[in-house]
Amino acid sequence: MMELLAGPLAYLVFFLVIALYYALITLGLNLQWGFTGLFNVGVAGFVLVGAYASAILTTPDDPGRIGGFGLPVPVGMVGAMLSAGLFALLVGIPALRLRHDYLAITTFGIAVTLQLVALNLQVLTGGPFGMNFVPRPLYDVLGGQNGWNLAYLLFVAALVLLVWWGLARLTTSPWGRVLRAIREDEAAAAAIGKHAFRFRLEAFVLGSMVMGLAGAVYAHFIGFIAPEDFLPILTFQVWAMLIVGGAGDHRGAIAGAVLVWAIWTGSGMLLDLFVPPEGKAQAAALQVAGIGVALCLVLLFRPTGLLGRRD
Amino acid sequence: MILQQLADGLVLGSIIALGAIGLTLTYAILRFANFAHGEFLTFGAYLALLALGQFQALSTTTFGPLSFGWPLLASLAVAILATGGLALLLDRLLFAKLGRAGVAIAVVMGSFGAALALRNLLFFAFGGEPQYYSRAIQIALPLLPRSVLGGVRVTPDQLAVLGITVLLVIAMHLFLSRATLGRAMRAVAHNPQLATVTGIDVAAVVRWTWIIGAGLAAVAGVFAGLTVQIRPTMGLDLLLPLFAAVILGGIGSPLGAVLGGLIVGVAESLAVPLVGAEYRAAVAFLLLILILLVRPTGLFGERG
Amino acid sequence: MSLLKVDQLVAGYEPGLPIVRGASIRVAPGEIVAVLGPNGAGKSTLIKAIAGLVRVESGEVRFRGQDLRRLPAHRLVRAGLAFVPQTENVFANLTIQENLELAGFFLGRRRCQERVRAMFELFPDLARQRALAAGRLSGGQRQMLAVARALLVEPGMIMLDEPSAGLSPRLVAEVFAKLAEVRAEGTTILMVEQNVKAALALADRAYVLTEGRERLSGSAAELRSHGDLASLFLGGAGR
């Protein structure tokens, strides 16, 4: 059994865990954009906050920085959600009362700012070298690397199902119907005024909390985080996933995440095979540019997504 | 020290101001936040670098103490035209089509995608290493002696950037208040349908808005390259200060954008001794949040 | 010979959902023609479709024999057909003088200045406040500025969308008196109105629109004494 988990299968497990990490983020963004029409350009920032919050709470004490507090991983995950939600409030309160593109600008701003903080506030974040020894719960009990990866995959899959179930219930509830009404019709939204602001804020905070949770999931899987894990490209990947999957559809969001991540890693592997090492950075840039163009093409020709709703 | 920071802030502020004029015009007239505007700066800076290589074959003289001469000015002209062309092309291929679909946010997202593609294409073409228009070391001239609040020293290039910015801002102001096209741009920003009824070809005004906005962005990019360095991410790094300047000044107000740009530039520069140079971009973000909380229409804005 | 000839016009904001459903009207040179009708009858859509601001699906619109459907909307005013929208009909961020100068930008500088002066003579109230931003004008003054903006280019015809909307009875009388003066100078007027009484007092002829089609037409005097007028309005409004 354990031997089977080595090699390609081990890679598949690793791939799926990361894909489901993206799926979680995409589900959070789907609540914001797909259901409420909120344009969050700072996805990477909220994931970053979640990852760092959980890492600070759960890592063993480090004399070089504040914390870690050595708390249990579930506490870290709750902390991740709360802190991502807190930052969502920080930008949501000033921006959500205004026209929708203000949110785009402020979320862009907070992602830039959080990236700076992660990079420079060494006493809290470890700076450019990031944070090591983020606990991987039950690592030894579950037989180390491969067995643990498989167990973590099951855990993340369960988490995705749970979040999906919860969001599906929420979005079909009366609360979700109000969100749709707000999304479809700015005028109707204006008519309910302050009310619309509250619904928007709730959806925005909730979506950001899911992103924070995803950040924690990532941190405890890799066991090491650094600012470069949460660059603007992450925001872009998640947007590509949501658009490919079709905004407003939970299943599409998950499928889009897995599909885009497969294309992303696949094209990355091809680059590794065919591009000499000295051209790697430039080839990677070309890959990103390609995804940028692809997103524009989908927006132009398949605005409801490649896998999305048929309605 | 404080005067020196003020002077540095004004130089940075004038670069932000030039970029922000274009951003506020396209924001008001095309009605969307263009996340690719930062890449217009980068594109202009690199295009001028390319053109400079050609023009320097003809002449390498420089103006007195400045690091540059006619070749860079000619390159600047090329960069303005090329960046205007790029903006028109993007509008034609992407923004106009997405705008017609009626979902305002689709255009914003399209600009996000275009920004990513452009930035990475520039990285692909030019590599990630910083580049410079001139390797010559500039000697900073003392404007005020050390005895006066620490004194002020500026390089001739910085003075040139300030001077040209002042000229461009005055020219823009006259253009918008006097010229028919300038007034037509204000009219379209206010109410495109009424502008049509008045006989204004809105599509033509939109094209000119792209050309002028992108052209000014190219100037800002070249100035940033001249006073700092040329990198593929230079426009991305300036995007947040640009948006902060636009919102601070009030969307659609070019003079507001100039003032906003100067405020952001000076604030970033003054904050350096307090929080360290690495957090300067966060200053723009704090200003942005502050203005949204206190006065979301900006200092000169008419609309929310 | 009609100045404006609209035949079987079908127009609306969304394809397949026409609001104007086969309307036909005529306006002869020198006339004041009013288009009346209950709310939602398609009056505003009709006039905006003529002005090229609403998608026309089928039908014919000719002004001085020229096919307006082939003309981009911004070219209409140069062809001699000026339009005054109902609301938002001045550039609030420009001064009165700038509003007028912008309206005449295609006349050439000298001619434009002459016309601005002529408008200031016709509207002395505006002349006194020429450097004021139009956004700071009162409703009645805005309406005057909007009419002045349209007249500046010496159009053969002006179209007004509910010139009385939002004005007090005294201001309505003032605006309509100005329109009578304008007609006396030889400008043809087509207007959409809710205010039936004021419109029929000014107009020579009128059309009554219901459900996107003209149901009744005649001279203003005929319509004033027409018994069915009220029931058409009530019937239309009740739907």
Tab-separated table of N, CA, C and O in Angstrom, chain C residues 117-189:
chain	number	residue	atom	x	y	z
C	117	ARG	N	-23.772	85.110	-28.518
C	117	ARG	CA	-24.294	86.449	-28.194
C	117	ARG	C	-25.795	86.519	-28.463
C	117	ARG	O	-26.557	87.046	-27.651
C	118	ALA	N	-26.209	85.942	-29.591
C	118	ALA	CA	-27.643	85.966	-29.928
C	118	ALA	C	-28.459	85.259	-28.851
C	118	ALA	O	-29.533	85.726	-28.449
C	119	MET	N	-27.941	84.141	-28.340
C	119	MET	CA	-28.660	83.402	-27.307
C	119	MET	C	-28.716	84.199	-26.009
C	119	MET	O	-29.717	84.177	-25.296
C	120	PHE	N	-27.634	84.910	-25.713
C	120	PHE	CA	-27.627	85.731	-24.504
C	120	PHE	C	-28.645	86.857	-24.620
C	120	PHE	O	-29.229	87.288	-23.623
C	121	GLU	N	-28.879	87.355	-25.881
C	121	GLU	CA	-29.918	88.377	-26.051
C	121	GLU	C	-31.302	87.788	-25.846
C	121	GLU	O	-32.171	88.394	-25.221
C	122	LEU	N	-31.474	86.557	-26.355
C	122	LEU	CA	-32.780	85.904	-26.244
C	122	LEU	C	-33.056	85.484	-24.794
C	122	LEU	O	-34.196	85.477	-24.336
C	123	PHE	N	-32.003	85.122	-24.060
C	123	PHE	CA	-32.152	84.673	-22.669
C	123	PHE	C	-31.291	85.547	-21.751
C	123	PHE	O	-30.210	85.120	-21.337
C	124	PRO	N	-31.759	86.735	-21.434
C	124	PRO	CA	-30.941	87.665	-20.641
C	124	PRO	C	-30.571	87.101	-19.262
C	124	PRO	O	-29.487	87.395	-18.747
C	125	ASP	N	-31.441	86.264	-18.711
C	125	ASP	CA	-31.144	85.654	-17.408
C	125	ASP	C	-29.846	84.861	-17.456
C	125	ASP	O	-29.049	84.870	-16.508
C	126	LEU	N	-29.662	84.143	-18.570
C	126	LEU	CA	-28.461	83.319	-18.720
C	126	LEU	C	-27.238	84.206	-18.887
C	126	LEU	O	-26.168	83.913	-18.355
C	127	ALA	N	-27.396	85.296	-19.625
C	127	ALA	CA	-26.268	86.193	-19.888
C	127	ALA	C	-25.693	86.713	-18.581
C	127	ALA	O	-24.484	86.818	-18.412
C	128	ARG	N	-26.588	87.026	-17.627
C	128	ARG	CA	-26.123	87.587	-16.359
C	128	ARG	C	-25.278	86.592	-15.571
C	128	ARG	O	-24.466	86.993	-14.747
C	129	GLN	N	-25.494	85.281	-15.803
C	129	GLN	CA	-24.795	84.286	-14.977
C	129	GLN	C	-23.840	83.439	-15.813
C	129	GLN	O	-23.585	82.287	-15.474
C	130	ARG	N	-23.314	84.000	-16.887
C	130	ARG	CA	-22.612	83.179	-17.877
C	130	ARG	C	-21.428	82.397	-17.315
C	130	ARG	O	-21.082	81.348	-17.831
C	131	ALA	N	-20.789	82.912	-16.258
C	131	ALA	CA	-19.605	82.225	-15.725
C	131	ALA	C	-19.953	81.201	-14.639
C	131	ALA	O	-19.073	80.571	-14.064
C	132	LEU	N	-21.266	81.040	-14.397
C	132	LEU	CA	-21.690	80.108	-13.339
C	132	LEU	C	-21.723	78.675	-13.892
C	132	LEU	O	-22.125	78.457	-15.038
C	133	ALA	N	-21.306	77.691	-13.064
C	133	ALA	CA	-21.417	76.286	-13.473
C	133	ALA	C	-22.896	75.951	-13.635
C	133	ALA	O	-23.721	76.300	-12.783
C	134	ALA	N	-23.232	75.273	-14.729
C	134	ALA	CA	-24.638	75.001	-15.032
C	134	ALA	C	-25.293	74.140	-13.951
C	134	ALA	O	-26.502	74.191	-13.764
C	135	GLY	N	-24.484	73.385	-13.240
C	135	GLY	CA	-25.021	72.544	-12.179
C	135	GLY	C	-25.655	73.347	-11.056
C	135	GLY	O	-26.416	72.812	-10.252
C	136	ARG	N	-25.334	74.654	-10.986
C	136	ARG	CA	-25.853	75.445	-9.881
C	136	ARG	C	-27.101	76.231	-10.268
C	136	ARG	O	-27.600	77.043	-9.484
C	137	LEU	N	-27.605	75.983	-11.491
C	137	LEU	CA	-28.817	76.677	-11.930
C	137	LEU	C	-30.060	76.011	-11.353
C	137	LEU	O	-30.068	74.823	-11.044
C	138	SER	N	-31.147	76.798	-11.267
C	138	SER	CA	-32.423	76.236	-10.839
C	138	SER	C	-33.036	75.465	-12.007
C	138	SER	O	-32.587	75.569	-13.149
C	139	GLY	N	-34.077	74.687	-11.710
C	139	GLY	CA	-34.705	73.843	-12.724
C	139	GLY	C	-35.162	74.616	-13.949
C	139	GLY	O	-34.913	74.208	-15.093
C	140	GLY	N	-35.809	75.748	-13.725
C	140	GLY	CA	-36.317	76.534	-14.843
C	140	GLY	C	-35.185	77.091	-15.687
C	140	GLY	O	-35.244	77.084	-16.926
C	141	GLN	N	-34.137	77.561	-15.010
C	141	GLN	CA	-33.000	78.126	-15.738
C	141	GLN	C	-32.264	77.057	-16.538
C	141	GLN	O	-31.797	77.303	-17.641
C	142	ARG	N	-32.195	75.870	-15.948
C	142	ARG	CA	-31.572	74.763	-16.677
C	142	ARG	C	-32.329	74.483	-17.962
C	142	ARG	O	-31.739	74.272	-19.014
C	143	GLN	N	-33.651	74.464	-17.845
C	143	GLN	CA	-34.468	74.191	-19.017
C	143	GLN	C	-34.226	75.254	-20.098
C	143	GLN	O	-34.109	74.947	-21.272
C	144	MET	N	-34.118	76.515	-19.646
C	144	MET	CA	-33.847	77.611	-20.582
C	144	MET	C	-32.487	77.407	-21.255
C	144	MET	O	-32.343	77.591	-22.462
C	145	LEU	N	-31.492	77.036	-20.441
C	145	LEU	CA	-30.154	76.818	-21.003
C	145	LEU	C	-30.189	75.665	-22.007
C	145	LEU	O	-29.562	75.743	-23.072
C	146	ALA	N	-30.944	74.622	-21.681
C	146	ALA	CA	-31.028	73.474	-22.585
C	146	ALA	C	-31.669	73.886	-23.909
C	146	ALA	O	-31.228	73.476	-24.988
C	147	VAL	N	-32.702	74.728	-23.823
C	147	VAL	CA	-33.357	75.206	-25.050
C	147	VAL	C	-32.390	76.108	-25.820
C	147	VAL	O	-32.245	75.988	-27.046
C	148	ALA	N	-31.687	76.975	-25.106
C	148	ALA	CA	-30.724	77.867	-25.751
C	148	ALA	C	-29.638	77.056	-26.444
C	148	ALA	O	-29.233	77.357	-27.567
C	149	ARG	N	-29.176	75.992	-25.762
C	149	ARG	CA	-28.139	75.137	-26.336
C	149	ARG	C	-28.627	74.548	-27.663
C	149	ARG	O	-27.889	74.500	-28.650
C	150	ALA	N	-29.900	74.126	-27.699
C	150	ALA	CA	-30.441	73.526	-28.918
C	150	ALA	C	-30.617	74.574	-30.020
C	150	ALA	O	-30.361	74.302	-31.187
C	151	LEU	N	-31.054	75.771	-29.624
C	151	LEU	CA	-31.339	76.809	-30.619
C	151	LEU	C	-30.071	77.419	-31.199
C	151	LEU	O	-30.090	77.993	-32.287
C	152	LEU	N	-28.990	77.330	-30.456
C	152	LEU	CA	-27.756	78.003	-30.836
C	152	LEU	C	-27.320	77.654	-32.252
C	152	LEU	O	-26.815	78.489	-32.980
C	153	VAL	N	-27.559	76.402	-32.652
C	153	VAL	CA	-27.063	75.965	-33.960
C	153	VAL	C	-28.069	76.289	-35.068
C	153	VAL	O	-27.911	75.825	-36.189
C	154	GLU	N	-29.081	77.102	-34.774
C	154	GLU	CA	-30.135	77.451	-35.734
C	154	GLU	C	-30.697	76.221	-36.436
C	154	GLU	O	-30.619	76.092	-37.661
C	155	PRO	N	-31.247	75.303	-35.663
C	155	PRO	CA	-31.761	74.075	-36.266
C	155	PRO	C	-33.055	74.351	-37.034
C	155	PRO	O	-33.741	75.338	-36.768
C	156	GLY	N	-33.373	73.467	-37.981
C	156	GLY	CA	-34.650	73.586	-38.665
C	156	GLY	C	-35.781	73.184	-37.729
C	156	GLY	O	-36.912	73.645	-37.835
C	157	MET	N	-35.449	72.314	-36.792
C	157	MET	CA	-36.474	71.805	-35.891
C	157	MET	C	-35.837	71.445	-34.562
C	157	MET	O	-34.711	70.932	-34.530
C	158	ILE	N	-36.554	71.734	-33.456
C	158	ILE	CA	-36.071	71.204	-32.180
C	158	ILE	C	-37.107	70.250	-31.611
C	158	ILE	O	-38.317	70.430	-31.777
C	159	MET	N	-36.575	69.209	-30.964
C	159	MET	CA	-37.442	68.234	-30.306
C	159	MET	C	-37.209	68.349	-28.808
C	159	MET	O	-36.073	68.392	-28.346
C	160	LEU	N	-38.310	68.407	-28.058
C	160	LEU	CA	-38.178	68.531	-26.600
C	160	LEU	C	-38.891	67.373	-25.921
C	160	LEU	O	-40.027	67.045	-26.258
C	161	ASP	N	-38.184	66.776	-24.957
C	161	ASP	CA	-38.781	65.688	-24.192
C	161	ASP	C	-39.313	66.265	-22.880
C	161	ASP	O	-38.540	66.587	-21.979
C	162	GLU	N	-40.630	66.420	-22.787
C	162	GLU	CA	-41.279	66.943	-21.576
C	162	GLU	C	-40.632	68.198	-21.018
C	162	GLU	O	-40.080	68.187	-19.907
C	163	PRO	N	-40.701	69.282	-21.759
C	163	PRO	CA	-40.075	70.526	-21.270
C	163	PRO	C	-40.703	71.037	-19.975
C	163	PRO	O	-40.079	71.832	-19.281
C	164	SER	N	-41.891	70.585	-19.611
C	164	SER	CA	-42.528	71.105	-18.400
C	164	SER	C	-42.209	70.269	-17.164
C	164	SER	O	-42.583	70.634	-16.060
C	165	ALA	N	-41.509	69.142	-17.365
C	165	ALA	CA	-41.324	68.212	-16.241
C	165	ALA	C	-40.608	68.891	-15.083
C	165	ALA	O	-39.577	69.534	-15.262
C	166	GLY	N	-41.169	68.749	-13.905
C	166	GLY	CA	-40.516	69.232	-12.700
C	166	GLY	C	-40.561	70.736	-12.509
C	166	GLY	O	-39.927	71.265	-11.597
C	167	LEU	N	-41.284	71.454	-13.370
C	167	LEU	CA	-41.338	72.911	-13.228
C	167	LEU	C	-42.670	73.343	-12.604
C	167	LEU	O	-43.698	72.702	-12.799
C	168	SER	N	-42.626	74.466	-11.890
C	168	SER	CA	-43.850	75.019	-11.323
C	168	SER	C	-44.688	75.605	-12.458
C	168	SER	O	-44.155	75.919	-13.520
C	169	PRO	N	-46.015	75.745	-12.243
C	169	PRO	CA	-46.886	76.274	-13.305
C	169	PRO	C	-46.373	77.613	-13.850
C	169	PRO	O	-46.432	77.859	-15.062
C	170	ARG	N	-45.840	78.450	-12.969
C	170	ARG	CA	-45.361	79.748	-13.446
C	170	ARG	C	-44.184	79.568	-14.400
C	170	ARG	O	-44.107	80.186	-15.452
C	171	LEU	N	-43.261	78.641	-14.049
C	171	LEU	CA	-42.104	78.401	-14.906
C	171	LEU	C	-42.500	77.727	-16.208
C	171	LEU	O	-41.935	78.008	-17.265
C	172	VAL	N	-43.503	76.819	-16.130
C	172	VAL	CA	-43.995	76.180	-17.350
C	172	VAL	C	-44.475	77.253	-18.313
C	172	VAL	O	-44.128	77.255	-19.505
C	173	ALA	N	-45.233	78.209	-17.781
C	173	ALA	CA	-45.751	79.290	-18.623
C	173	ALA	C	-44.598	80.062	-19.248
C	173	ALA	O	-44.635	80.407	-20.439
C	174	GLU	N	-43.549	80.284	-18.444
C	174	GLU	CA	-42.392	81.043	-18.942
C	174	GLU	C	-41.676	80.298	-20.075
C	174	GLU	O	-41.380	80.867	-21.121
C	175	VAL	N	-41.435	79.004	-19.831
C	175	VAL	CA	-40.744	78.200	-20.841
C	175	VAL	C	-41.583	78.121	-22.118
C	175	VAL	O	-41.066	78.290	-23.230
C	176	PHE	N	-42.885	77.902	-21.950
C	176	PHE	CA	-43.742	77.754	-23.131
C	176	PHE	C	-43.862	79.074	-23.897
C	176	PHE	O	-43.939	79.067	-25.121
C	177	ALA	N	-43.847	80.184	-23.176
C	177	ALA	CA	-43.876	81.491	-23.849
C	177	ALA	C	-42.627	81.645	-24.698
C	177	ALA	O	-42.669	82.137	-25.837
C	178	LYS	N	-41.495	81.172	-24.140
C	178	LYS	CA	-40.244	81.249	-24.890
C	178	LYS	C	-40.336	80.385	-26.140
C	178	LYS	O	-39.878	80.769	-27.222
C	179	LEU	N	-40.960	79.226	-26.015
C	179	LEU	CA	-41.095	78.339	-27.174
C	179	LEU	C	-41.954	78.980	-28.258
C	179	LEU	O	-41.673	78.839	-29.447
C	180	ALA	N	-43.005	79.700	-27.831
C	180	ALA	CA	-43.851	80.397	-28.812
C	180	ALA	C	-43.025	81.432	-29.560
C	180	ALA	O	-43.127	81.567	-30.784
C	181	GLU	N	-42.157	82.132	-28.811
C	181	GLU	CA	-41.263	83.123	-29.424
C	181	GLU	C	-40.346	82.460	-30.456
C	181	GLU	O	-40.136	82.978	-31.547
C	182	VAL	N	-39.827	81.291	-30.066
C	182	VAL	CA	-38.906	80.558	-30.924
C	182	VAL	C	-39.590	80.164	-32.225
C	182	VAL	O	-39.047	80.313	-33.319
C	183	ARG	N	-40.835	79.697	-32.108
C	183	ARG	CA	-41.579	79.327	-33.303
C	183	ARG	C	-41.839	80.549	-34.180
C	183	ARG	O	-41.759	80.468	-35.410
C	184	ALA	N	-42.123	81.661	-33.538
C	184	ALA	CA	-42.380	82.887	-34.293
C	184	ALA	C	-41.169	83.249	-35.151
C	184	ALA	O	-41.303	83.859	-36.206
C	185	GLU	N	-39.973	82.838	-34.675
C	185	GLU	CA	-38.756	83.092	-35.455
C	185	GLU	C	-38.593	82.088	-36.588
C	185	GLU	O	-37.625	82.167	-37.344
C	186	GLY	N	-39.456	81.086	-36.634
C	186	GLY	CA	-39.413	80.160	-37.766
C	186	GLY	C	-38.917	78.765	-37.453
C	186	GLY	O	-38.710	77.971	-38.363
C	187	THR	N	-38.692	78.447	-36.178
C	187	THR	CA	-38.209	77.112	-35.837
C	187	THR	C	-39.389	76.168	-35.587
C	187	THR	O	-40.302	76.505	-34.834
C	188	THR	N	-39.337	75.027	-36.221
C	188	THR	CA	-40.365	74.000	-36.018
C	188	THR	C	-40.109	73.291	-34.693
C	188	THR	O	-38.958	73.118	-34.298
C	189	ILE	N	-41.191	72.904	-34.011
C	189	ILE	CA	-41.024	72.270	-32.700
C	189	ILE	C	-41.840	70.984	-32.623
C	189	ILE	O	-43.009	70.950	-32.997
